[in-house]
Structures are given as structure tokens and as C-alpha cells.
Amino acid sequence: MMDKKFTNGEPLKILLVEDNLAHAEMVIRSFEVNRIANEITHVSDGEMALDYLHRRGDYSDGNKYPLPHLVLLDLRLPKIDGLEVLDDIKTSDDLKSIPVVILTTSGTDMDVAKAYKRHANSYLVKPIDFDSFTLMMNELGYY
Amino acid sequence: MNIKAKLILTFLSISLISIVISNSILYFHEKENATREILNHLESVASIQRTRIQGLYQQNMERLRLVASRTQLRISLDKYNQTGEILHQNKMNRIIADAKKSIDDFKVILIVALDGKVVAATNKSRIDQNITNTEIFYSGKKENRVNFFELDENQNLMVMFSGPLYLKEKLLGVLVIESSINTMMSSIKDYTGLGETGETVLATRTSQGDAVFIMPTRFNKDAALNLRINSNQTNIPMIYAVNGDEKLFENYIDYRDKAVLAVTRYIKGPEWGLVVKIDKSEAFSYLIQMRNTVIAILIIFSIIIIIISIYISRQITQPIIKLTNTAKKIIEGDLFVRADETSNDETGLLGRTFNLMTASLLSEQEKLNKSKEQLASSEALFRGVLESAIDGVLMVDNKGIILLANEALSNLTGFSIDELVGETVEKLVPASFDTHTHQREEYFKNPTTRPMDSGLNIFSCRKDGTQFPVEVSLTPVVTEQGTVVAAIIQDVTVRIQIEREKEQLLKSLELKNAELERFTYTVSHDLKSPLVTISGFIGLLEKDVAENNKERMYSDFEKIRDAANTMQHLLNDLLELSRIGRETITRVDVAVEDLVNSVLKLLTATITTTQAKIIVESELPTIHVEEARFKEVYLNLIENAIKYRRVGVIPEIIIGVRRDINNSNKEVFFVKDNGIGIDARYQKKIFGLFERLSNANEGTGVGLAIVKRIMDIHDGRIWVESDGVGYGSTFNFVISQNDETLHRGV
């Protein structure tokens, strides 16, 4: 379970990996609507996500791009697939402690199973409603 | 020498030798006895003859003395000698005539005066004959002798006596008497007891010691005085006889050249020799007869023995000969002949035994034939199996020498069977497999039925040096020559190829499956995606409506409309894609240039807007494809080339064809741009369904998937070359222009 002290009163830093701009807006807005204190960074493909997490290329500046407390990961991504990104995170010593929540269009999706196998921490079914998000946060120990 | 001859010889020698020996002993004994007996007989005859002849001699001497003793005669002679008067002569004549008359044998009586002159004679013609120089006169002056033999005028043998005539011790003359020898002759000629050839011969001794026959012999009338035997012929009995030697002669050849038995006697007074002899042939005639009889008996006996022995030997050898002939027939292969077994003796037993043997031979032969047939059929079966076998079969002994190979192996390897048999099996093993010899030796230590080096890829080599993959199974076969190994060699080239193809097929199936899975997955996701957007923004819209945030409300509506549009495009594209998969293609000849120009016409607006520079190379070929699909291909590629242009760079697109570097016969079609380029990592991914490298541009992510599908069904291939982001891209494709219609749709 994630240590609650981890946030330490700071806003929760979330990395949203979502290629569909509409979907990304949906996620961001649902967080706003529910007044969840957070700081969301959005990247639109797998390559960008890994560059961010590994502080490569455009994201090499650690202060500007701090490691998130949580990764919201869509599976269908251009260039590098969501599962690959998940794999990378969970096999990287620096990153594997970061909880990864899968964004999916269906709760019964076989992707969910695949994701759990790769140590995904939880999943959210799009479009995300507040209740399911709260529940997920509880599961992760943030509330 | 055959048995028959041996038997005959044996019988003959056994029976005849004893007979001959016993008869010989008998014969010689008998001969000795006979010789002695005959000699005894001859001796007795000789003694009698001697006595007789001596008697006759004495008688004649007496007669001579009697005549000489006549006193008147001597007186008359004396007177005549003194006076010579006829009167005295007449007186003498008268006296001697009387004397002659009294004895028949006397033929002539002579009175010889001392001067040798005949003074009186019984035969008047003899008077005055002078016999001075005769031996008879000479001897007659000294003593009385009867020892003078002469032939008279009629060639009759006469004996002459002579003796002196004395008167008062005064020699007056000689008395000579000529007498016939008839009396002596009759004595000599008495052959009583002497058979047909026996005789008595009489000879007188001359002063030289020679013997002169004085009587005719039985076989030679002229022998008397003519037959003379020299004294040095000491082997002649008569020489002994006249010299006073009385002997027995068992074996001597007489004057007739005949073998005789003889006995000698000496007659003292007249010094005569007497020989009594008999021819051996006669003396031993009965012996010879006996001998001949014996010989005849022997011959008859021999003949009988020969006949008997022939019979017996035939009795003995006949069955053997028959058996031999039977055996010969059996040797010639006739096992159904039978020996004669009727006889009760050993030959019958032999026959029975032989027949038993033949019978057992026959049954053995039958067994042998049967097993031969079985062997032949199993051999034929074996050959059949061997020769009809698709796989190569060979047999190898523990030294690795190939003992046997079949046609299939010959076909597999290109070596003839003769080139393989007798060689080591390594001839078929590639030189690179240098441990084979060692492994073979190891195998022979513990031969079991197993595949050779299971799991390894084994190769065999052909005569031309090429290699081919094989599977070898080994089976030990125990034979009289020791353990050999039968190896079945299977050419697995085709199987490996099939397996490879199967693997490829499986892989492609797996790929297809994965593709299908991804397809359904992506389709479900990407189709759901706009729906999620719609439903999500409807929820947000509700809140915006409640908050009366008009700006956001418009934005929400726009998102919802875009999502609906996206949905529309997606469905259209998917429909298109699935159609390509389903439909068969109809190829026509179409000029690429025309194709490109018609596409460019469709894109006129875009080209104008973007100021894109389109270069269509000249001399583009005509291709044999489905026209509409290739229009789609060029449309997608050119559209993409424009769409993914670099910001601030006027797009420049070259459409052309080049020769393949690897295969100059192959034409590579290309669409080259100066756009954003594609990272090497994503150059394959872009042909996947719904794959996009960026969400910055519009697009469903189906276009290149459609292009790839079109390539697939034309048995073509498409790939992209790019030196990376910022360096532009070249889409290349090759197609097969065969009429074979490929339908690889999902």
C-alpha cells in the first residue's frame, strides 16, 4: 500500500497518458469537477510517457517534470503501446513503486487481465465518474 | 581289383594251395618210391641178364674147349703141319664138320696153322685164307676167348671164339669158331619186366676203355659194333659198366636222347658192360598219369571253386552292386529308389538299413526342400521388402563394412549398389561428421534398436558430394557372422521442408490469429472510443448546462460531433478493409501513369492548398492488377505524403519505379516524400490497423492497413524506408503480376 505520507499535503501529481484528446479532457475535467487536489500532466503517446518518466529528451529537466505519484495509463497508444509502457515502469527500479492505473473502455476487457499480470495497480473504466475514482483512490490508500 | 576277383582269388588260393602242396608231397614221395622200386627191379633184371649172359659166355667157352680138346683133331693138325698131307687135312675137316653139326649156333669152324693160314674149315672156301694179322688169331694163340664180333657176309652179327690148340704142350695152331649170337640175342631181347621201352644193352670194352655196343638195341638194329661211346663220356652208364662199375642211374639221357633210369653191370670174363634201362616216361607213366589226374582234378576243382566263388561272390557282391547302383541313383537325385531287402542275411539287413537311411534322407530332403522354399520365400519377401522399400536400407558389420544395400539407398545417394557394398559406411557420411566412426564402434558395444543420434540433424552425402538430411534407425541383427546392424535411412528433405512449411504456416496462422485478435481488440476499443467520448461529454454537458457555462457547452457539443464523425469514418474504413479481405480480385492491365494521374485529380484541392510538388516519373510501366485497389494504394500513399509534411516545408513527392537491387527483374514502385519521416522503430508498426504515430493529424489509422491488405491480395509487399524523423519517407512496394488470385482476407 502506498504510504499516505507520500503526498505530504502536496497536491497529488498525476501523469495522464492518453492519445485521445477528448478522453484526456474528460479525465482532467472529471478531476476538476470533483475538486480533487491534483496536478495532472498529460502526454499523448507511449514514447512521450517513457521519455517523461525517464527524464529523456524534452523531459530531461527534473524540476520542471517531477516524477508523478500516480500514472493514469491508456492502453491504446501511438508509437509505444500502453502495456509496453506498463512493463517498462514495473521493471524499472526507479519507477516500479509508482502506482499505475489503467484507463480502459471496458471493465471486462482482456487488457485488464494482461495489465494486472504486468503489475498494474488498478483500473478505471472510461468515462470516469467520481465514485469509481474515489473507490480506486481508497484502494490505493490515498484516502 | 573288385571284390569278386578278390573273393575268387582268395577261394582259389586257400583251396588250391593246400591241394597242390599235399599232392606235390604225395607225388614226390611216390616218385621217390617208384624210382627206388624201378631201380630195384632193373637191378634184378640186370642181375638175371648178367647171369644169363655169363652163363652163355661160359657155355661158349665150354664149347670152344670141347672142340679144342679133340685129340684126333690135334694129332691130325700136328701131322698136317709136319707132312702137309691132304689126308690129315680131310680128317680135320671131317672132325670140325661133326663139331659144327652138333651145335646149331656154329656157322663156321676154322683151324688156323701157326703161320696164320687156314688149314681146315667147315666152309671149304675159307681154306688157305690167311688171318695172321687178325686179333682173333693173335689172341687165339694165347688163350680161349669169346670176344670177337663180326658181321658175316650176310651182315649177320656173328660172335667169334678163338683158342690155342696144343698137343703135348706144343702149340699147333688156333681154333676159330664163328657162331651166331641168336642165343645171346634172345637173352638180350628178352624184355620181360621192362615194359615198352626197357631194354638190356651190352657193350665191350676196347683197349682204349671205350665202349662198343656188341648187340643191336631194342630201338637200333644197327647198333652192334657201330655204336661207340668214348671213354671220356663219364656221364654215360655204359662207360661205368664196361669199366666194372656197377651203379644206379636215376636220371640220365640215353643214346636216344630220352630220360631213362638205368642200372649197370659188369661181366667179368669177356669184360663186357651191361646196362638195363627203362624210359622214365614209361617207368613213371603211372606217376605222370597220376600227376595228370591230379592236375586234371585240380583244374576241375579250380573250375568248381571258381564257379562256386563266382556264385558266392556274386551272392555277396550282387547286393552290394545293387546297393551301389541304388546309391548312384540316389546321388543322381532319385530318392525314391529302394534297395533290395528280401534277403535274410546281412545284405538284407544292409538293404533295410540303407532303405531306412534313404527314407530318413528323403524326409530330411523334404524338410530341407521345405525350409529351402521357406528360405527362398522369406528371402524373396525380404528382397521384396528391401527393394520395394522407399527408405534406404543397408547392413553393416562391426567393422563398418556395408554388406548389403538396397535400390532405394542407391537412388538416394547416387552410388550404385556395387559401389557401396564392401565399402565402409563412412562413404555415406559427410566428412564434417568425423565422430561417426567412433560412435559406430560405441554402438556395437551395446547395440539396441534405436534411432541414430535422436535429436541431431544428421546428413548423408551423395556421390556428387551434396548432402541431404536423413533420419536413421538402427536395428542389431544377430547372424552367424556375428552381429550386424540394419540401418534404415530416410531422406527427410521433404519432411523437413514440409515441417518448415508447416511451421511457417503455423507462424503465419498465429500471426493471423494475433492480427485477428488485435483487430477485434482494436476495433472494439477504437469503435468504443468515440462512444466513450460522446457519453463522457454528455455527462460533462449536463454539468455545464447546470452551471450555464455556455462556452463549455459549445465545446462539449463540438467534441460529441467530432466523435460521431470519427465513428462514421471508422465504420466506413472498416467496411472498406473488410471488403478487401472478402472480395476476389480481377486483374486488368493498367498503366501506372494513368492510375497516378487519376489519383492526382482527386487530390487537386489538397495539392493546391499545400502547394505540394508532385513529380511523376516518365516511362512508368503497365501493371496487371485490380485497378480500383491500386488507385486506393496511390491515393493513400500520396495523401499521407502530403498529410505528414514538415511544417514550413513545401511537400515534394516523387512517384516512380526502380529496379530491385537484389533482383533486377523485379520492379519496385515507390512514393517518396520529404515529410516528417518515420523513426526506424515504428516503420513496421505503421501498417497495423488503427496505428497512428501521432494524434495531431486526422486519420483513422486504417489507410496503411488497407494498403497492406491490397498488397497482400496481390501477393505483393510494401515497406517504408526513412532515415528517421525529419528526413522524409519512401514507401516502396513490389507486386506479383500473376493471374493467381490470392485471397488472404481475414
Tab-separated table of C-alpha atoms in Angstrom, chain B residues 533-735:
chain	number	residue	atom	x	y	z
B	533	THR	CA	-16.224	10.435	-25.732
B	534	ILE	CA	-19.861	11.021	-26.567
B	535	SER	CA	-21.178	9.583	-23.331
B	536	GLY	CA	-18.453	11.321	-21.307
B	537	PHE	CA	-19.080	14.735	-22.791
B	538	ILE	CA	-22.834	14.305	-22.460
B	539	GLY	CA	-22.174	13.859	-18.722
B	540	LEU	CA	-19.946	16.964	-18.687
B	541	LEU	CA	-22.506	18.791	-20.794
B	542	GLU	CA	-25.138	18.133	-18.174
B	543	LYS	CA	-22.916	19.769	-15.546
B	544	ASP	CA	-22.101	22.678	-17.856
B	545	VAL	CA	-25.765	23.147	-18.544
B	546	ALA	CA	-26.432	23.150	-14.816
B	547	GLU	CA	-23.670	25.734	-14.359
B	548	ASN	CA	-24.863	27.523	-17.508
B	549	ASN	CA	-21.295	27.631	-18.801
B	550	LYS	CA	-22.110	28.311	-22.456
B	551	GLU	CA	-18.542	28.328	-23.655
B	552	ARG	CA	-18.034	24.897	-22.372
B	553	MET	CA	-21.366	23.707	-23.644
B	554	TYR	CA	-20.303	24.574	-27.235
B	555	SER	CA	-17.038	22.850	-26.716
B	556	ASP	CA	-18.820	19.812	-25.386
B	557	PHE	CA	-21.123	19.704	-28.398
B	558	GLU	CA	-18.163	20.004	-30.732
B	559	LYS	CA	-16.427	17.083	-29.051
B	560	ILE	CA	-19.578	15.000	-29.313
B	561	ARG	CA	-19.987	15.872	-33.020
B	562	ASP	CA	-16.330	15.118	-33.749
B	563	ALA	CA	-16.675	11.800	-32.011
B	564	ALA	CA	-19.723	10.964	-34.085
B	565	ASN	CA	-17.839	11.921	-37.255
B	566	THR	CA	-14.878	9.862	-36.250
B	567	MET	CA	-17.235	6.972	-35.667
B	568	GLN	CA	-18.613	7.442	-39.160
B	569	HIS	CA	-15.139	7.424	-40.734
B	570	LEU	CA	-14.095	4.451	-38.721
B	571	LEU	CA	-17.055	2.423	-39.792
B	572	ASN	CA	-16.546	3.380	-43.430
B	573	ASP	CA	-12.885	2.480	-43.352
B	574	LEU	CA	-13.514	-0.776	-41.553
B	575	LEU	CA	-16.150	-1.670	-44.063
B	576	GLU	CA	-13.670	-0.936	-46.819
B	577	LEU	CA	-10.990	-3.009	-45.171
B	578	SER	CA	-13.233	-5.960	-44.640
B	579	ARG	CA	-14.413	-5.731	-48.207
B	580	ILE	CA	-10.849	-6.011	-49.469
B	581	GLY	CA	-10.450	-9.135	-47.445
B	582	ARG	CA	-13.650	-10.678	-48.678
B	583	GLU	CA	-13.718	-9.961	-52.355
B	584	THR	CA	-11.700	-11.729	-55.031
B	585	ILE	CA	-9.682	-9.556	-57.302
B	586	THR	CA	-9.974	-9.095	-61.012
B	587	ARG	CA	-6.725	-8.079	-62.630
B	588	VAL	CA	-6.508	-5.913	-65.702
B	589	ASP	CA	-3.627	-4.234	-67.478
B	590	VAL	CA	-3.404	-0.713	-66.339
B	591	ALA	CA	-0.793	1.977	-66.976
B	592	VAL	CA	0.631	3.236	-63.702
B	593	GLU	CA	0.854	6.724	-65.117
B	594	ASP	CA	-2.897	6.821	-65.821
B	595	LEU	CA	-3.563	5.427	-62.374
B	596	VAL	CA	-1.449	8.102	-60.710
B	597	ASN	CA	-2.939	10.898	-62.781
B	598	SER	CA	-6.486	9.917	-61.871
B	599	VAL	CA	-5.495	9.890	-58.188
B	600	LEU	CA	-3.842	13.299	-58.503
B	601	LYS	CA	-7.063	14.593	-59.997
B	602	LEU	CA	-8.914	13.528	-56.851
B	603	LEU	CA	-6.339	15.281	-54.698
B	604	THR	CA	-6.278	18.526	-56.712
B	605	ALA	CA	-7.704	20.572	-53.831
B	606	THR	CA	-5.242	19.316	-51.250
B	607	ILE	CA	-2.310	19.727	-53.617
B	608	THR	CA	-3.355	23.260	-54.403
B	609	THR	CA	-3.772	24.144	-50.703
B	610	THR	CA	-0.448	22.709	-49.658
B	611	GLN	CA	1.375	23.778	-52.790
B	612	ALA	CA	2.718	20.273	-52.963
B	613	LYS	CA	5.102	19.500	-55.790
B	614	ILE	CA	4.233	16.177	-57.380
B	615	ILE	CA	6.777	14.576	-59.721
B	616	VAL	CA	5.584	11.603	-61.752
B	617	GLU	CA	8.498	9.871	-63.418
B	618	SER	CA	8.236	9.101	-67.094
B	619	GLU	CA	8.120	5.651	-68.619
B	620	LEU	CA	6.099	4.087	-65.863
B	621	PRO	CA	5.110	0.510	-66.759
B	622	THR	CA	1.770	-1.102	-67.223
B	623	ILE	CA	0.787	-3.396	-64.385
B	624	HIS	CA	-1.609	-6.293	-64.193
B	625	VAL	CA	-3.634	-5.574	-61.085
B	626	GLU	CA	-7.087	-4.712	-59.821
B	627	GLU	CA	-7.349	-1.119	-60.950
B	628	ALA	CA	-9.602	0.271	-58.226
B	629	ARG	CA	-7.471	-1.151	-55.423
B	630	PHE	CA	-4.272	0.302	-56.799
B	631	LYS	CA	-5.971	3.633	-57.149
B	632	GLU	CA	-6.595	3.338	-53.396
B	633	VAL	CA	-2.962	2.448	-52.814
B	634	TYR	CA	-1.651	5.516	-54.606
B	635	LEU	CA	-4.366	7.658	-53.075
B	636	ASN	CA	-3.440	6.644	-49.527
B	637	LEU	CA	0.305	6.936	-50.106
B	638	ILE	CA	0.157	10.371	-51.781
B	639	GLU	CA	-2.385	11.634	-49.259
B	640	ASN	CA	-0.173	10.502	-46.373
B	641	ALA	CA	2.862	12.048	-48.017
B	642	ILE	CA	1.075	15.371	-48.056
B	643	LYS	CA	-0.544	14.899	-44.633
B	644	TYR	CA	2.688	14.154	-42.823
B	645	ARG	CA	4.629	17.041	-44.345
B	646	ARG	CA	7.071	19.022	-42.319
B	647	VAL	CA	5.951	22.348	-41.016
B	648	GLY	CA	7.263	25.093	-43.213
B	649	VAL	CA	8.495	22.805	-45.918
B	650	ILE	CA	6.672	22.566	-49.230
B	651	PRO	CA	5.931	18.888	-49.780
B	652	GLU	CA	7.796	17.303	-52.676
B	653	ILE	CA	6.565	13.910	-53.739
B	654	ILE	CA	8.205	11.670	-56.337
B	655	ILE	CA	6.214	8.816	-57.834
B	656	GLY	CA	8.302	6.302	-59.781
B	657	VAL	CA	9.661	2.828	-60.303
B	658	ARG	CA	13.149	1.402	-59.953
B	659	ARG	CA	14.909	-1.902	-60.343
B	660	ASP	CA	15.283	-4.063	-57.273
B	661	ILE	CA	18.910	-4.136	-56.129
B	662	ASN	CA	18.740	-7.849	-55.474
B	663	ASN	CA	16.615	-8.868	-58.401
B	664	SER	CA	16.941	-6.760	-61.496
B	665	ASN	CA	13.831	-8.370	-62.981
B	666	LYS	CA	11.705	-7.012	-60.207
B	667	GLU	CA	10.239	-3.556	-60.363
B	668	VAL	CA	9.975	-1.599	-57.136
B	669	PHE	CA	7.326	1.081	-57.155
B	670	PHE	CA	7.822	3.956	-54.782
B	671	VAL	CA	6.284	7.137	-53.447
B	672	LYS	CA	8.985	9.315	-51.953
B	673	ASP	CA	8.313	12.391	-49.849
B	674	ASN	CA	10.274	14.994	-47.963
B	675	GLY	CA	7.925	14.826	-44.962
B	676	ILE	CA	8.451	14.215	-41.269
B	677	GLY	CA	9.978	10.818	-41.700
B	678	ILE	CA	9.437	7.775	-39.564
B	679	ASP	CA	11.560	6.512	-36.721
B	680	ALA	CA	13.043	3.121	-37.547
B	681	ARG	CA	11.233	1.667	-34.532
B	682	TYR	CA	7.797	2.377	-35.999
B	683	GLN	CA	8.437	1.610	-39.630
B	684	LYS	CA	6.664	-1.741	-39.421
B	685	LYS	CA	4.046	-0.749	-36.899
B	686	ILE	CA	2.504	1.863	-39.129
B	687	PHE	CA	0.940	-0.771	-41.357
B	688	GLY	CA	-1.094	-2.069	-38.396
B	689	LEU	CA	-4.752	-1.315	-38.048
B	690	PHE	CA	-5.580	1.890	-36.165
B	691	GLU	CA	-1.879	2.548	-35.734
B	692	ARG	CA	-1.015	6.160	-35.827
B	693	LEU	CA	2.198	7.790	-34.854
B	694	SER	CA	0.542	10.942	-33.795
B	695	ASN	CA	-2.823	12.162	-32.756
B	696	ALA	CA	-2.008	15.542	-34.133
B	697	ASN	CA	-3.408	14.751	-37.539
B	698	GLU	CA	-6.714	13.497	-38.537
B	699	GLY	CA	-6.968	9.917	-39.618
B	700	THR	CA	-8.495	6.720	-38.521
B	701	GLY	CA	-5.305	4.631	-38.675
B	702	VAL	CA	-6.842	2.368	-41.284
B	703	GLY	CA	-5.304	3.735	-44.500
B	704	LEU	CA	-1.992	1.918	-44.471
B	705	ALA	CA	-3.689	-1.204	-43.175
B	706	ILE	CA	-5.852	-1.091	-46.279
B	707	VAL	CA	-2.782	-0.572	-48.493
B	708	LYS	CA	-1.051	-3.515	-46.876
B	709	ARG	CA	-4.108	-5.654	-47.347
B	710	ILE	CA	-4.239	-4.745	-51.024
B	711	MET	CA	-0.596	-5.679	-51.339
B	712	ASP	CA	-1.317	-8.973	-49.640
B	713	ILE	CA	-4.041	-9.935	-52.014
B	714	HIS	CA	-1.834	-9.030	-54.965
B	715	ASP	CA	0.928	-11.195	-53.499
B	716	GLY	CA	2.921	-8.064	-53.100
B	717	ARG	CA	4.868	-6.449	-50.312
B	718	ILE	CA	5.073	-2.923	-49.009
B	719	TRP	CA	7.663	-1.386	-46.780
B	720	VAL	CA	8.865	2.024	-45.820
B	721	GLU	CA	12.363	3.443	-45.812
B	722	SER	CA	13.222	6.513	-43.844
B	723	ASP	CA	16.372	7.877	-42.345
B	724	GLY	CA	14.353	8.886	-39.331
B	725	VAL	CA	12.278	11.780	-38.133
B	726	GLY	CA	12.820	14.832	-40.346
B	727	TYR	CA	14.318	13.011	-43.266
B	728	GLY	CA	11.297	12.106	-45.312
B	729	SER	CA	9.936	8.684	-46.160
B	730	THR	CA	9.842	6.405	-49.170
B	731	PHE	CA	7.052	3.893	-49.431
B	732	ASN	CA	8.083	1.016	-51.655
B	733	PHE	CA	6.082	-1.845	-52.964
B	734	VAL	CA	6.533	-4.832	-55.222
B	735	ILE	CA	3.726	-6.908	-56.651
